[in-house]
Coordinates of C-alpha atoms in Angstrom, one line a residue:
M230 CA -35.2 -4.5 35.2
K231 CA -32.4 -2.0 36.1
L232 CA -29.8 -4.8 36.1
S233 CA -31.0 -5.9 32.7
H234 CA -30.7 -2.4 31.3
T235 CA -27.2 -2.0 32.8
Y236 CA -26.1 -5.4 31.4
L237 CA -27.4 -4.6 27.9
S238 CA -25.7 -1.2 27.9
G239 CA -22.4 -2.7 28.9
L240 CA -22.8 -5.4 26.3
A241 CA -23.5 -2.8 23.6
V242 CA -20.4 -0.9 24.5
L243 CA -18.2 -4.0 24.5
L244 CA -19.6 -5.1 21.2
S245 CA -18.9 -1.7 19.6
I246 CA -15.3 -1.8 20.8
I247 CA -14.8 -5.3 19.4
A248 CA -16.5 -4.5 16.1
T249 CA -14.6 -1.3 15.5
P250 CA -11.9 -2.0 12.9
S251 CA -8.4 -0.9 13.8
Q252 CA -7.4 2.3 12.1
A253 CA -4.1 2.9 10.3
D254 CA -2.0 5.9 11.1
T255 CA -1.8 7.8 7.8
M256 CA 0.1 11.0 7.1
Q257 CA 0.8 13.0 4.0
S258 CA 4.6 13.3 3.7
R259 CA 7.4 14.0 1.3
C260 CA 9.7 11.2 0.0
D261 CA 13.2 12.1 -1.2
I262 CA 15.0 9.3 -3.0
Y263 CA 18.8 9.1 -2.9
D264 CA 21.2 6.7 -4.5
K265 CA 23.2 6.5 -1.2
P266 CA 23.0 8.2 2.2
Q267 CA 23.4 12.0 1.5
G268 CA 24.2 11.1 -2.1
E269 CA 22.6 12.3 -5.3
L270 CA 18.9 13.2 -5.0
L271 CA 17.2 11.1 -7.6
T272 CA 13.7 12.4 -7.1
S273 CA 11.5 14.2 -4.6
T274 CA 7.7 13.6 -4.5
P275 CA 4.8 13.9 -2.2
C276 CA 3.8 10.5 -0.6
T277 CA 1.5 9.0 1.9
F278 CA 2.9 7.1 4.8
S279 CA 0.6 4.6 6.6
Q280 CA 1.3 2.3 9.5
R281 CA -0.9 -0.4 11.0
Q282 CA 0.2 -3.0 13.5
G283 CA 3.8 -2.8 12.5
Y284 CA 3.1 -3.0 8.7
I285 CA 4.1 0.1 6.7
S286 CA 2.8 1.3 3.3
I287 CA 4.4 4.2 1.5
N288 CA 2.6 5.4 -1.7
R289 CA 4.5 7.9 -3.7
D290 CA 2.6 10.4 -5.9
D291 CA 4.7 9.2 -8.9
G292 CA 3.0 5.8 -8.7
I293 CA 5.6 3.8 -6.9
S294 CA 4.5 2.0 -3.7
Y295 CA 6.2 0.1 -1.0
N296 CA 4.5 -2.4 1.3
L297 CA 6.7 -3.4 4.2
A298 CA 6.1 -6.2 6.6
P299 CA 8.0 -6.6 9.9
V300 CA 10.5 -9.5 9.9
D301 CA 9.9 -11.3 13.3
E302 CA 13.2 -13.1 13.5
A303 CA 15.3 -10.0 12.8
Y304 CA 16.2 -6.8 14.6
I305 CA 13.5 -4.2 15.2
G306 CA 13.3 -1.9 12.2
T307 CA 13.8 -4.7 9.7
F308 CA 11.1 -5.2 7.1
E309 CA 10.4 -7.3 4.0
D310 CA 9.0 -5.5 0.9
Q311 CA 6.5 -6.8 -1.5
N312 CA 9.3 -8.4 -3.6
G313 CA 10.8 -10.3 -0.7
N314 CA 13.8 -7.9 -0.2
W315 CA 14.8 -6.7 3.2
V316 CA 14.4 -3.0 4.0
Y317 CA 16.0 -1.3 7.1
R318 CA 14.6 1.6 9.0
K319 CA 17.4 4.0 9.9
S320 CA 17.7 7.0 12.2
G321 CA 18.9 10.4 11.2
L322 CA 15.9 12.6 10.5
S323 CA 14.3 12.5 13.9
P324 CA 12.0 14.3 14.8
D325 CA 11.4 15.3 11.1
G326 CA 11.0 11.9 9.6
V327 CA 12.6 8.5 9.0
I328 CA 15.1 6.9 6.6
F329 CA 14.5 3.5 4.9
K330 CA 17.4 1.7 3.3
M331 CA 15.8 0.0 0.3
P332 CA 17.6 -2.6 -1.8
T333 CA 18.8 -0.1 -4.5
E334 CA 18.1 3.3 -2.9
Y335 CA 17.5 5.3 0.3
L336 CA 14.1 6.8 1.0
Y337 CA 14.1 9.9 3.2
L338 CA 10.5 10.3 4.4
Y339 CA 9.7 13.7 6.0
W340 CA 6.5 13.8 8.2
G341 CA 3.8 16.2 7.1
K342 CA 5.8 17.7 4.2
G343 CA 3.4 16.6 1.5
E344 CA 3.8 19.7 -0.7

């Protein structure tokens, strides 16, 4: 009986781990949009950054969203947006955030600066 109880307890724990959906890492942030690196600031708006299994979503409070999928055959930090354009993650804000080179603009994303 004891073996049966131990087996069932272990099975219950295993099933709860398997059945738990993976969670995205989400953070309120601030998005500054520039025409070029350190160029003219086009807009600054609160945004939500979310990352799950390498996929990134950025939802700006002004209604613009970016859905980025990693490009397997490219360098790390290369993504494809929802329109099929390549987007590149750049360094330069660490540890305060990350820069994305979009097709027509640069998105400077500052962690936890959602005001």
